[in-house]
Short mmCIF file of C-alpha atoms in Angstrom, two decimals:
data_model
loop_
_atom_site.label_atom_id
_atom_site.label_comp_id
_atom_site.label_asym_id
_atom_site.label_seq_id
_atom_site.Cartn_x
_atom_site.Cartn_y
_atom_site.Cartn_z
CA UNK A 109 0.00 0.00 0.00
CA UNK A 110 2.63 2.16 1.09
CA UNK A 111 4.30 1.24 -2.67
CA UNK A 112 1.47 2.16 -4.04
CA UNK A 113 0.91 5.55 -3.00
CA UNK A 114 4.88 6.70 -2.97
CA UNK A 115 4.25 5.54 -6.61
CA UNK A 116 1.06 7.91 -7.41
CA UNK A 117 2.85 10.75 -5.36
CA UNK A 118 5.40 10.18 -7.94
CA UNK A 119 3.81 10.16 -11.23
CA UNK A 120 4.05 12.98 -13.53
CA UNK A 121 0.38 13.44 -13.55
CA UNK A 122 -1.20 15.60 -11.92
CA UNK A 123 -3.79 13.44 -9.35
CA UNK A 124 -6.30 14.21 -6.46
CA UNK A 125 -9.07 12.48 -4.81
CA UNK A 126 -11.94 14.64 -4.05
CA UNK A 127 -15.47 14.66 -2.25
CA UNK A 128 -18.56 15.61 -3.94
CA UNK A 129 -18.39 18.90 -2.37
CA UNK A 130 -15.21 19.81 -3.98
CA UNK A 131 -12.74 18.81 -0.85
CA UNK A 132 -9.41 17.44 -1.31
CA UNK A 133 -8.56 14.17 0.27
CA UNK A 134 -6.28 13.57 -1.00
CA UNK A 135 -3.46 15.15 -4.25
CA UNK A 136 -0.13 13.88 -5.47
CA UNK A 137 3.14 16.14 -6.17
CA UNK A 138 2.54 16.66 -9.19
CA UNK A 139 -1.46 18.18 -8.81
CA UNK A 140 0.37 20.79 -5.74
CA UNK A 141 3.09 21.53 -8.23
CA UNK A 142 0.29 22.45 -11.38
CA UNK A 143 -2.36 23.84 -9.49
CA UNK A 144 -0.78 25.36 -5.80
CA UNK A 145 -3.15 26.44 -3.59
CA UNK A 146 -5.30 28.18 -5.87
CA UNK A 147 -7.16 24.49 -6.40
CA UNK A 148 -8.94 24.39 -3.33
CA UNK A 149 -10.89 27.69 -4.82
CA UNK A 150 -11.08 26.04 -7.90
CA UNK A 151 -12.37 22.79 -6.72
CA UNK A 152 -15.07 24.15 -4.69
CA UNK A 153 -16.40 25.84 -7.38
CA UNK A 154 -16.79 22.97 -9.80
CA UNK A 155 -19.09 21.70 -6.95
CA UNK A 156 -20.99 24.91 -6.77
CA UNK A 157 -24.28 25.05 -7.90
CA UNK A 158 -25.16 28.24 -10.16
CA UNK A 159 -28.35 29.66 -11.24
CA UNK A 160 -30.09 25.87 -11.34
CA UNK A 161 -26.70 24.26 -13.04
CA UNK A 162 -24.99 21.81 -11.52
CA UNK A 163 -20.93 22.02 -11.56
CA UNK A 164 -18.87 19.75 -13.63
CA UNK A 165 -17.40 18.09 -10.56
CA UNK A 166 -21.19 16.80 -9.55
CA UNK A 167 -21.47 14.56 -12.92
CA UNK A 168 -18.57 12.52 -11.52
CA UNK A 169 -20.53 11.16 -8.63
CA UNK A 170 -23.58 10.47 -10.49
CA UNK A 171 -24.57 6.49 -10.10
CA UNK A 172 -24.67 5.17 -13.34
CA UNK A 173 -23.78 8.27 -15.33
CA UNK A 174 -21.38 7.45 -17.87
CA UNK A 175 -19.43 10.89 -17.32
CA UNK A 176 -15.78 9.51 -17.48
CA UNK A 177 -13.92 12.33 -19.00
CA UNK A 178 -14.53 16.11 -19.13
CA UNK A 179 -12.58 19.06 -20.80
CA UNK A 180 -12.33 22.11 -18.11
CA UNK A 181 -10.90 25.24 -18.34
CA UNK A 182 -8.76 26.17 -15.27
CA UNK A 183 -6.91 29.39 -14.46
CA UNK A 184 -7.19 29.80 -18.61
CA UNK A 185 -6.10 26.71 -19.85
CA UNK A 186 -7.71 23.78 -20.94
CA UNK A 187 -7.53 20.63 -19.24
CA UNK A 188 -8.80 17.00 -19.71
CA UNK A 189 -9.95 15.38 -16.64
CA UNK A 190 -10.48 11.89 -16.34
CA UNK A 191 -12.49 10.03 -13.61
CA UNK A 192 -9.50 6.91 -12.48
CA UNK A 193 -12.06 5.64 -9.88
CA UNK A 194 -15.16 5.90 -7.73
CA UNK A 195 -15.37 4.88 -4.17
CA UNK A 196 -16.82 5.50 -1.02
CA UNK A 197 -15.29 5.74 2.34
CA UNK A 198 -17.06 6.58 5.74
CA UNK A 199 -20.34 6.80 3.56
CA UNK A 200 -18.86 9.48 1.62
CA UNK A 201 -18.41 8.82 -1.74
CA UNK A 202 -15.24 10.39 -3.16
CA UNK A 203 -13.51 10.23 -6.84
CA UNK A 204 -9.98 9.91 -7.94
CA UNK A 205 -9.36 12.36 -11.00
CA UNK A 206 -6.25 12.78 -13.20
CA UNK A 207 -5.66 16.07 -15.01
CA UNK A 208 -3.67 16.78 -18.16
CA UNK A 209 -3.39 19.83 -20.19
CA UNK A 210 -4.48 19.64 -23.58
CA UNK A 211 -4.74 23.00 -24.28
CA UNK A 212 -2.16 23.11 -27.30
CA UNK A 213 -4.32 20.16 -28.50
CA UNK A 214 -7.74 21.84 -28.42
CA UNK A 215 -6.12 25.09 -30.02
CA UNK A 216 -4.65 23.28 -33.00
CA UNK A 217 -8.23 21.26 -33.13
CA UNK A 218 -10.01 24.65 -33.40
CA UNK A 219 -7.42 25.57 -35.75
CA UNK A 220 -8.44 22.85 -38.36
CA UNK A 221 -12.02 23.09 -37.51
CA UNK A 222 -11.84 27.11 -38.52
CA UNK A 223 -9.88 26.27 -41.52
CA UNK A 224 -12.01 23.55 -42.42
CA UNK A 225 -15.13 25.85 -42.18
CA UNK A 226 -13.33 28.61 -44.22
CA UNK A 227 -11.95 25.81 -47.00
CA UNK A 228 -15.84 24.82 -46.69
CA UNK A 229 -17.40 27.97 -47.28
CA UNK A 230 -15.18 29.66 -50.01
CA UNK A 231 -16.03 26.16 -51.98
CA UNK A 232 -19.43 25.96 -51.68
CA UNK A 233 -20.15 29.83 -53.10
CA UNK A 234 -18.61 29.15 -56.78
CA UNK A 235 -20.53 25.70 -56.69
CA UNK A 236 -23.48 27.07 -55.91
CA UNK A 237 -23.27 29.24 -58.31
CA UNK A 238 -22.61 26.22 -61.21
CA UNK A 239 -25.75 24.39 -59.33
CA UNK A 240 -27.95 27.39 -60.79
CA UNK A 241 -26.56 27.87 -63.92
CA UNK A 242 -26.94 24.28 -64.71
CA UNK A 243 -30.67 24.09 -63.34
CA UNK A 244 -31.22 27.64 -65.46
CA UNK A 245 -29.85 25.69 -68.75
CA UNK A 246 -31.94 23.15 -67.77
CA UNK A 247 -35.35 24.34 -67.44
CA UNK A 248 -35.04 27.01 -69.51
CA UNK A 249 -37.26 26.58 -72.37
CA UNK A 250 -34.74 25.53 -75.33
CA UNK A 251 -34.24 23.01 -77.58
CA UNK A 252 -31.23 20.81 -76.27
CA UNK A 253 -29.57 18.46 -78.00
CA UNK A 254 -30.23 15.12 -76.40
CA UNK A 255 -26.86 14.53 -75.81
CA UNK A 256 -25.72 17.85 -74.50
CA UNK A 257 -29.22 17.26 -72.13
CA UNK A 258 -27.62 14.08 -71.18
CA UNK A 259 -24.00 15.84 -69.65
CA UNK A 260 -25.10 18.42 -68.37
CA UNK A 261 -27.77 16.22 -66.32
CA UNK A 262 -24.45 14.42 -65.55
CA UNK A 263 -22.52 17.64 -64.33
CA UNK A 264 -25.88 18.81 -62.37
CA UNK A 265 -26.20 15.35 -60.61
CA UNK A 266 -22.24 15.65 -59.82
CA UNK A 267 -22.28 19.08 -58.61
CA UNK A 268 -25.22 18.05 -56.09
CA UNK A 269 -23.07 15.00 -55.21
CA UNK A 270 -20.28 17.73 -54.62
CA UNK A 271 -22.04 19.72 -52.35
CA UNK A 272 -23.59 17.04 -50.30
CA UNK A 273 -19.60 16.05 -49.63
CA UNK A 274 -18.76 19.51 -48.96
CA UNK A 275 -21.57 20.24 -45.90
CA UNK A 276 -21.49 16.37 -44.80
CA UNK A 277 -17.40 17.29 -44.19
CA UNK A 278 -18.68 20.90 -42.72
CA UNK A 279 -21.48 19.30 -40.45
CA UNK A 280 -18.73 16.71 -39.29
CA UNK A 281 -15.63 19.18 -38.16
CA UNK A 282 -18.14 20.95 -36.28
CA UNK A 283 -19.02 17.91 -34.36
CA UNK A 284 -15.25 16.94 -33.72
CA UNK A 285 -15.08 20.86 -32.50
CA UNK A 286 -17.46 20.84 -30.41
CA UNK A 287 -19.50 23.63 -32.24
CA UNK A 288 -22.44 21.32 -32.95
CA UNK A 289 -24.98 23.67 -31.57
CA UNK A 290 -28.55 22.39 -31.51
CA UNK A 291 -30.89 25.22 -31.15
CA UNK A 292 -33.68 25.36 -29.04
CA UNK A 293 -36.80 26.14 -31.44
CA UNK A 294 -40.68 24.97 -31.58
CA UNK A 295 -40.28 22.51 -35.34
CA UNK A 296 -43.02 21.81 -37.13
CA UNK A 297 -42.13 18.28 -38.07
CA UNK A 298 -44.59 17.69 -40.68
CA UNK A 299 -43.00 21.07 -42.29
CA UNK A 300 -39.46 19.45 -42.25
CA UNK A 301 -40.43 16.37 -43.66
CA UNK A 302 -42.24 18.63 -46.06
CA UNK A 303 -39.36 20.49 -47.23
CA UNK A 304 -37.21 18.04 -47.36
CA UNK A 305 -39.49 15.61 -49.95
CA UNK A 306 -40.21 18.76 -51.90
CA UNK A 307 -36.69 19.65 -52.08
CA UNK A 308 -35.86 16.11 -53.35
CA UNK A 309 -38.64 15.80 -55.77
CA UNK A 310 -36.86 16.79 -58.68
CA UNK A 311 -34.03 14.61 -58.29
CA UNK A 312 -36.47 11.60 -58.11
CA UNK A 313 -38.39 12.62 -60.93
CA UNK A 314 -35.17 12.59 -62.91
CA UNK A 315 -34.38 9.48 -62.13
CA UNK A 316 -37.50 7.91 -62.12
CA UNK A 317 -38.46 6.63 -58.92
CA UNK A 318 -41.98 7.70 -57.18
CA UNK A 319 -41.01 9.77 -53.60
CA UNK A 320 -44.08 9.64 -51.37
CA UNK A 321 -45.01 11.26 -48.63
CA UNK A 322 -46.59 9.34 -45.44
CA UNK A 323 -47.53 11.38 -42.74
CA UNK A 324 -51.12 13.57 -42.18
CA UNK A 325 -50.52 17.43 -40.79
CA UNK A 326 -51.34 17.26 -37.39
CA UNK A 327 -47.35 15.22 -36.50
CA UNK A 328 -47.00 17.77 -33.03
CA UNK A 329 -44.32 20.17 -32.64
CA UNK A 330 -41.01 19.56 -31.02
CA UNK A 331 -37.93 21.49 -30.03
CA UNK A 332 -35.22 21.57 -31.39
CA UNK A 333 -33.08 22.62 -34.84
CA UNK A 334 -35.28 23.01 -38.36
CA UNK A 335 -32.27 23.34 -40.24
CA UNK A 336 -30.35 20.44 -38.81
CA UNK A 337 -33.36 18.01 -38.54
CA UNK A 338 -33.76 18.73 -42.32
CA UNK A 339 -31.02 18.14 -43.28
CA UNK A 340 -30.59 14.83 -41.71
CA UNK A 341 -33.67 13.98 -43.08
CA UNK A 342 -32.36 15.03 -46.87
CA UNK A 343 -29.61 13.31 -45.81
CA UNK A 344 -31.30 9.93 -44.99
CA UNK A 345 -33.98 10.30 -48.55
CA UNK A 346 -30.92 11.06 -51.09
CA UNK A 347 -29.01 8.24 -49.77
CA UNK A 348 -32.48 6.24 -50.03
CA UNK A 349 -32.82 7.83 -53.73
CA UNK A 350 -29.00 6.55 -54.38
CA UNK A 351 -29.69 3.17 -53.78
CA UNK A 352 -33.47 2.52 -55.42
CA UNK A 353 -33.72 1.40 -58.85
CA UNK A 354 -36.04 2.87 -61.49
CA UNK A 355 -39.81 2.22 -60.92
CA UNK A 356 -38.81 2.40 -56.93
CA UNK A 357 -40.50 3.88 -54.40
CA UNK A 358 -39.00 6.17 -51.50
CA UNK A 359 -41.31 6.97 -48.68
CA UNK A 360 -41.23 9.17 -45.77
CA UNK A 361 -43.50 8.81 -43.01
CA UNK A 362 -44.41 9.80 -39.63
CA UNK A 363 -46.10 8.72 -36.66
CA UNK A 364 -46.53 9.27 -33.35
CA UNK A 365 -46.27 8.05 -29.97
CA UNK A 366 -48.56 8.51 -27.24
CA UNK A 367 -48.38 7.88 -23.47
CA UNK A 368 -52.12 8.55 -22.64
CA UNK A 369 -53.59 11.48 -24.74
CA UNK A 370 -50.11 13.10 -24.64
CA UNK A 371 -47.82 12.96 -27.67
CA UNK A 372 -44.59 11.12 -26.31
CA UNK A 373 -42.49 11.07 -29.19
CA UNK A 374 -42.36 11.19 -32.98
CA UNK A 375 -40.89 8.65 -34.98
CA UNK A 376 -39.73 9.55 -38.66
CA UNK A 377 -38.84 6.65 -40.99
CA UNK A 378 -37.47 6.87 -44.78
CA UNK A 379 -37.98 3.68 -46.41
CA UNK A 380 -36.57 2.72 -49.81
CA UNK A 381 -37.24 -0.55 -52.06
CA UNK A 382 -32.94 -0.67 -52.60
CA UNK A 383 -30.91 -3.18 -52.70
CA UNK A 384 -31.13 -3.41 -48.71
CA UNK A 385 -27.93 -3.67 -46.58
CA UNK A 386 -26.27 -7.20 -45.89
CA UNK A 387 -27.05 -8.21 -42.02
CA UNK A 388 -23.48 -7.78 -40.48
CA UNK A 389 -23.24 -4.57 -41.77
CA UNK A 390 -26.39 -3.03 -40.46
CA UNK A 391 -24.98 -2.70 -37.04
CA UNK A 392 -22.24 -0.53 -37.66
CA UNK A 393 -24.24 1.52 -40.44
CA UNK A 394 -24.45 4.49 -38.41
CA UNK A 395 -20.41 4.70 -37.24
CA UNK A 396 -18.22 6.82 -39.26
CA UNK A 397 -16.88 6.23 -42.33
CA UNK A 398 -18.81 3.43 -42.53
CA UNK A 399 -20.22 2.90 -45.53
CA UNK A 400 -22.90 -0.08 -47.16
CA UNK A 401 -20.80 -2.87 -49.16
CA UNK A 402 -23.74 -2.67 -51.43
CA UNK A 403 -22.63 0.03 -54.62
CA UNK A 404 -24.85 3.19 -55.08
CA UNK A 405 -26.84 2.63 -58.43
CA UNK A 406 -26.26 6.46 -59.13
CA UNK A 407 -22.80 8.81 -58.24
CA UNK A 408 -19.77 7.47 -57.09
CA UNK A 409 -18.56 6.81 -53.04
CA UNK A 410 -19.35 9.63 -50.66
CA UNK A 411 -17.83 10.80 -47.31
CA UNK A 412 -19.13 8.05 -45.29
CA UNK A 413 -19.99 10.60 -42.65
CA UNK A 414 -23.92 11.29 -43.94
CA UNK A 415 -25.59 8.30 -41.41
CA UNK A 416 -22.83 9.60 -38.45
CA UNK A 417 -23.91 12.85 -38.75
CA UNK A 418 -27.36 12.08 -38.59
CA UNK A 419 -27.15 9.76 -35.42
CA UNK A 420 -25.14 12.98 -33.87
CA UNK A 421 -28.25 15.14 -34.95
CA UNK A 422 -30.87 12.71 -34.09
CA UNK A 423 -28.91 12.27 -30.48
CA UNK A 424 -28.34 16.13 -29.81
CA UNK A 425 -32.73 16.01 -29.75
CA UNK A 426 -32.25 13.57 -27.29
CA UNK A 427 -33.76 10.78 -29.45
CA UNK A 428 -32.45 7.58 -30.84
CA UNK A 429 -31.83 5.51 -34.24
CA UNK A 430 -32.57 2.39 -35.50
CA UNK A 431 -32.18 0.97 -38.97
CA UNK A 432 -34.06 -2.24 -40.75
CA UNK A 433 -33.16 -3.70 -43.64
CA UNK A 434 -33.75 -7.05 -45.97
CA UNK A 435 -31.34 -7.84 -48.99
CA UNK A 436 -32.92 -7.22 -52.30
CA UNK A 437 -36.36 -5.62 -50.88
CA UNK A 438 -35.20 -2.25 -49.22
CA UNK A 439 -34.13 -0.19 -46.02
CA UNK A 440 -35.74 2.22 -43.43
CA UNK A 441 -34.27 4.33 -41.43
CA UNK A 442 -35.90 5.04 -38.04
CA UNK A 443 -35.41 8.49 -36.08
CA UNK A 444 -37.32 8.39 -32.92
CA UNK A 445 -37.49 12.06 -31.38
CA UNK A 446 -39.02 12.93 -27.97
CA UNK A 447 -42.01 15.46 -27.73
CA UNK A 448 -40.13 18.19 -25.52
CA UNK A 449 -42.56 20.82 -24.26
CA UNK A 450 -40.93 24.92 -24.88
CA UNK A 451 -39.92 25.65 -21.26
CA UNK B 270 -27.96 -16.91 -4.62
CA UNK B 271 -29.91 -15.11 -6.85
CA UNK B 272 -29.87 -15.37 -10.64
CA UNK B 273 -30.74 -12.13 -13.12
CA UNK B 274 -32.59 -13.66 -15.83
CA UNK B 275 -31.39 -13.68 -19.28
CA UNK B 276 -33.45 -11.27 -21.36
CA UNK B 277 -33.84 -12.59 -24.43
CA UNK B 278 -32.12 -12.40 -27.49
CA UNK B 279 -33.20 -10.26 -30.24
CA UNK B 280 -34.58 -11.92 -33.60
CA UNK B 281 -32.86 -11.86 -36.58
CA UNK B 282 -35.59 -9.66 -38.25
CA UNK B 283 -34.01 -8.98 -41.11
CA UNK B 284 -33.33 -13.04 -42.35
CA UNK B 285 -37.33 -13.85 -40.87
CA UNK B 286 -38.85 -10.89 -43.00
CA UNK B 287 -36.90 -11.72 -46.22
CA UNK B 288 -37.74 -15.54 -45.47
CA UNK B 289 -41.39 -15.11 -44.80
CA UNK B 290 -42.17 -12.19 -47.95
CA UNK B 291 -40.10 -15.39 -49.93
CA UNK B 292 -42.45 -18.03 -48.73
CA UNK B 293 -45.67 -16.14 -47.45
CA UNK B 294 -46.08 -12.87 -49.42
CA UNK B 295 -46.36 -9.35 -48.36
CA UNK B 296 -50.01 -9.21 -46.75
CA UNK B 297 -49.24 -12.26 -44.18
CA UNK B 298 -45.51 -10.76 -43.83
CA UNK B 299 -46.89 -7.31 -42.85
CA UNK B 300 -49.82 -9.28 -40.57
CA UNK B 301 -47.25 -11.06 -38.31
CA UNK B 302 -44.99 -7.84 -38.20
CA UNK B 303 -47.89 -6.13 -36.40
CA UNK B 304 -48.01 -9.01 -34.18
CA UNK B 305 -44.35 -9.19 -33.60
CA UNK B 306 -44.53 -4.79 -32.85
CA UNK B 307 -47.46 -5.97 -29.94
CA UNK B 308 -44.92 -8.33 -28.58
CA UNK B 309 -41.44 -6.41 -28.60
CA UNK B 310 -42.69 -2.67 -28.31
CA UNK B 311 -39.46 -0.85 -27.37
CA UNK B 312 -37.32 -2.72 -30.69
CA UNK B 313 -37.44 0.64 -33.24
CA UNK B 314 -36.41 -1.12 -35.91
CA UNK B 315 -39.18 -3.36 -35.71
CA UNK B 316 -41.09 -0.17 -36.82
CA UNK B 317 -38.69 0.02 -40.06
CA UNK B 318 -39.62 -3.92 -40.98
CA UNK B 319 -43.32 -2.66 -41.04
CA UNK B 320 -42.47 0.40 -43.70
CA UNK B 321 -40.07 -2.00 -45.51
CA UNK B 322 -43.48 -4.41 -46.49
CA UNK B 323 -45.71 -1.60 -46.54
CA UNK B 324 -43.61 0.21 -48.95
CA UNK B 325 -43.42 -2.87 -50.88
CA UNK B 326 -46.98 -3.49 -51.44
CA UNK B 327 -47.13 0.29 -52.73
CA UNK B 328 -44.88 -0.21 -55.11
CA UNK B 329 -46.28 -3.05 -55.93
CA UNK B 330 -49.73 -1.03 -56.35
CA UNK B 331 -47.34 1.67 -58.34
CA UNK B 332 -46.06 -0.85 -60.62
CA UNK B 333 -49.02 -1.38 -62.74
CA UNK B 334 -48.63 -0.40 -66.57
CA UNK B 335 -50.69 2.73 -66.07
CA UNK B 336 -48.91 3.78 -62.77
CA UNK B 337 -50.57 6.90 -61.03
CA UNK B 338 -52.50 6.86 -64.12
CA UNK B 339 -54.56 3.75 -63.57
CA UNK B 340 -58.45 4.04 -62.76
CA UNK B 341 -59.35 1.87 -59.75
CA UNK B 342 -63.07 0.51 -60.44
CA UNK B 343 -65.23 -1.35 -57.73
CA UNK B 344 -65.58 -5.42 -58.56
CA UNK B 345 -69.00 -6.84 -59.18
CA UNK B 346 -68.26 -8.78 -56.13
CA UNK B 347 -68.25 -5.70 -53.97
CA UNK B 348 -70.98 -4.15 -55.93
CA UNK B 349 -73.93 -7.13 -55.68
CA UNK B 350 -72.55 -8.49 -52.24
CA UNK B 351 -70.93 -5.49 -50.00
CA UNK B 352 -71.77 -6.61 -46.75
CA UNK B 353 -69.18 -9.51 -46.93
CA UNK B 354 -66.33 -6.73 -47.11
CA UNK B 355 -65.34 -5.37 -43.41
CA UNK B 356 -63.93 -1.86 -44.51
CA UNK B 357 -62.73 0.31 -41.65
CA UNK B 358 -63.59 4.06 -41.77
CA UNK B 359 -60.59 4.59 -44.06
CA UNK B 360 -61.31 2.43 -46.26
CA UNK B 361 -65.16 3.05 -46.26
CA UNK B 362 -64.29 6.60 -46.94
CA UNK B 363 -62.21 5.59 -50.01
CA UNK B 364 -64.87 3.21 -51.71
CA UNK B 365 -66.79 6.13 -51.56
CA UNK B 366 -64.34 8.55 -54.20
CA UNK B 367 -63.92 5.51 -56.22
CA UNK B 368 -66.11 6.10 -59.45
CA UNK B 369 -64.74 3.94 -62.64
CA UNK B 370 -63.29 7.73 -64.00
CA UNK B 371 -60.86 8.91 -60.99
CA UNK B 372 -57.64 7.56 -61.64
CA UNK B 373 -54.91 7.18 -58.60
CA UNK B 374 -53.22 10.45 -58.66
CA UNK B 375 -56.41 11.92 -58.55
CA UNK B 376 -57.88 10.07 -55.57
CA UNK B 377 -54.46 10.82 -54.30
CA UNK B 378 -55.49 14.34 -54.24
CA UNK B 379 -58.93 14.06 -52.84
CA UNK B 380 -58.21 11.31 -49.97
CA UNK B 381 -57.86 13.22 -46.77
CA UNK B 382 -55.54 10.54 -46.09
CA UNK B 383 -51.42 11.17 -46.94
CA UNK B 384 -50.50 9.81 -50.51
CA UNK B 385 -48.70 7.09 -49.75
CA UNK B 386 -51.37 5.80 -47.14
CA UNK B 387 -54.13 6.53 -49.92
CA UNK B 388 -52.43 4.03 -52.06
CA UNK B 389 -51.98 1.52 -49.30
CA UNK B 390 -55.55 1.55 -48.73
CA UNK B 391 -56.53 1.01 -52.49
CA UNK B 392 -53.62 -1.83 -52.14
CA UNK B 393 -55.78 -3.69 -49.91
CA UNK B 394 -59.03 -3.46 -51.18
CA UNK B 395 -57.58 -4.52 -54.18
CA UNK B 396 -56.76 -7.24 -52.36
CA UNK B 397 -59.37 -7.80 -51.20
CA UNK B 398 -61.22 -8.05 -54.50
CA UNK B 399 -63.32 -4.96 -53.57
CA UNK B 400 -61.87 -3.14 -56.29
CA UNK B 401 -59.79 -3.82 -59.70
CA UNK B 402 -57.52 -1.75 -61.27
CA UNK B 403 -58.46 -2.88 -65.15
CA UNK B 404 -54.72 -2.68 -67.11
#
């Protein structure tokens, strides 16, 4: 025993064992040598309750909360804390944390992440602008030359291809950042899954498969993020519209869950007739850079980061996701989000 | 001693669905799926299985030569012996638009129901031999 703790004393690391409250029991060389006295104040305060939120420290001790690691800013740098142990002595249950600075690491991550967004956004303007040219050319009323029709359908399906790449790799350095916000906003959900067919219909008529809608009006309001709940739910119908053969059928539906008369969630489900995903892949569908075995009928590979970034979304709303599938008669995708009332 | 029991283990939905549309067909496929959503309530991707067959049957309905164009047209069975058919509401409601001239795009548009669930409907009164869709 006496090994044991010369040796923790020891380690480079900085190390302390504290209560719930924020008191030390314990702290190795290395934590006195880092933080001086200065942690006491620090410590307390990370157990402090303020204005209804609880402080970091508290989501240690929680029983069954899976709260192993934590980034915290102290004295203006950034540190990772990890949670080594829980125990409780006298009745008082007490945690042993380890602390090591990875500010230099966070900086450089937010220094990709801004680069990323600025690479991101200087790309998609000039594409953008291709996107409506080509759909001007296209509608327009002249007389194109079937062939010439032919490429630039080709270029138009290649530039949406392109931009889908472009804000799947934006939506996903903002989750690695940290600056996946979800706003807090009544959404209409049978308006989302509105837009999102309409804004899809084109495509599908082009490449001849029916896209249906399956959901009445009155789907009840949640809160949450329009934007980002529409675009997972693009997300999860162009990936449906990739893999669906001519004649196919796409359908996006709605339903909802009741506990009594109260609405207890919503669950959204995009169903193809595809090519369906084999069985041991449909378990790690939704990890990134994952992507179905099974070869898109139209477009080449994509990022592999369009069913990740949905799970993130779908997760941020506090809801879950769930995927069927049977070889050679089609997919669904499941999104279950909970009815939250506006507080 | 106490033992936890073991919950049990999760069906293979996807192999039972594909084997039973193989050997049963849609409408029995998408009957025992209901069953199986009374029986495991809190498995979400049961939910998907269910829009998997129902979205098969309506393409199935879609796939006709006429497609959206076809005109739906009540079967002399229905029409000399109605009382055999058990129509729900929905379905009651839908009989009701079907005239010999509306074809599906248009009933589409005067159902009250969504489109794809208008189509479902005329799927199983087809059926059902309560209606025909002539080619």
């Amino acid at each position: 025993m006496t090994t044991s703790r010369s040796l923790v004393d020891n380690l480079p690391q900085p190390i302390a064992v504290v209560t719930e409250s924020g008191g030390v029991d314990y702290k190795n060389g290395a934590f006195d040598e880092t933080f001086g006295t200065d942690a006491i104040q620090w410590l307390k305060e990370a157990a402090r309750a303020v204005a209804g939120e609880r402080g970091w420290l508290h989501g240690f001790f929680v029983e069954g909360d899976d709260l192993q690691t934590i980034d915290v800013e102290i004295e203006g740098r950034v540190y990772r804390v990890d949670r080594i142990l829980r125990v409780t002595e006298d009745d008082v249950p007490k945690v042993a944390l380890s602390f090591e600075d990875v500010t230099r690491e966070r900086e450089a991550e937010q220094a990709k992440s801004d680069f990323t967004a600025q690479i991101v956004h200087d790309l998609r303007g000039p594409l953008s602008g291709i996107q409506g040219t080509l759909e001007f050319i296209l509608s327009a009323d002249t007389k194109l030359d079937t062939m010439y029709a032919d490429l630039l359908q080709e270029a138009q399906r290649e530039s949406e291809r392109m931009m889908n790449l472009i804000n799947e790799i934006l939506d996903f350095s903002k989750i690695k950042s940290g600056n996946f916000i979800v706003e807090q906003e009544p959404v209409r959900v049978a308006g989302v899954l509105k837009r999102a067919v309409r804004s899809l219909q084109q495509v599908a008529a082009r490449d001849e498969v029916f896209l249906i809608s399956a959901h009445g009006r009155d789907v009840p309001q949640i809160i949450g993020s329009v934007e980002k709940l529409t675009q997972a739910v693009i997300n999860l119908i162009s990936n449906s519209l990739k893999f669906t053969p001519q004649k196919g059928l796409v359908s996006v539906g709605a339903q909802i869950e009741r506990k009594g008369d109260a609405p207890e969630a919503i669950v959204i489900t995009v169903t193809d007739s595809g090519m369906g995903i084999k069985a041991d892949e449909l378990q790690s569908i939704f990890e990134k850079y994952k992507q179905s075995g099974t070869k898109s009928l139209r477009g080449g590979a994509g990022t592999g980061l369009g069913l990740y970034i949905v799970k993130q979304v779908v997760e941020a709303h506090g809801g879950e996701v769930s995927v069927a599938s049977v070889e050679g008669v089609g997919t669904s995708m499941v999104l279950r989000l909970p009815v939250r009332r506006a507080a | 001693m106490s033992a936890n029991p073991i919950p049990n283990p999760k069906p293979d939905w996807s192999r039972l669905v594909g084997d039973s549309l193989k050997h049963h067909g849609v409408w029995h496929t998408y009957a025992k799926l209901l069953e199986a959503r009374r029986a495991y309530p809190g498995d979400l991707s049961l939910r998907g299985y269910v829009e998997i067959v129902r979205n098969t049957i309506v393409r199935d309905f879609l796939a006709h030569p006429k497609g959206m164009q076809a005109v739906p047209k009540l079967s002399a069975e229905f029409m000399s012996n109605f009382d055999r058919f058990n129509l729900n509401a929905q379905e009651g409601y839908l009989v009701s638009l079907i005239d010999g001239r509306l074809d599906v795009s248009k009933l589409i548009l005067l159902s009250p129901f969504d489109p794809f669930n208008t189509v479902f409907i005329l799927a199983k009164l087809q059926v059902e031999r309560a209606i025909t869709v002539p080619q």
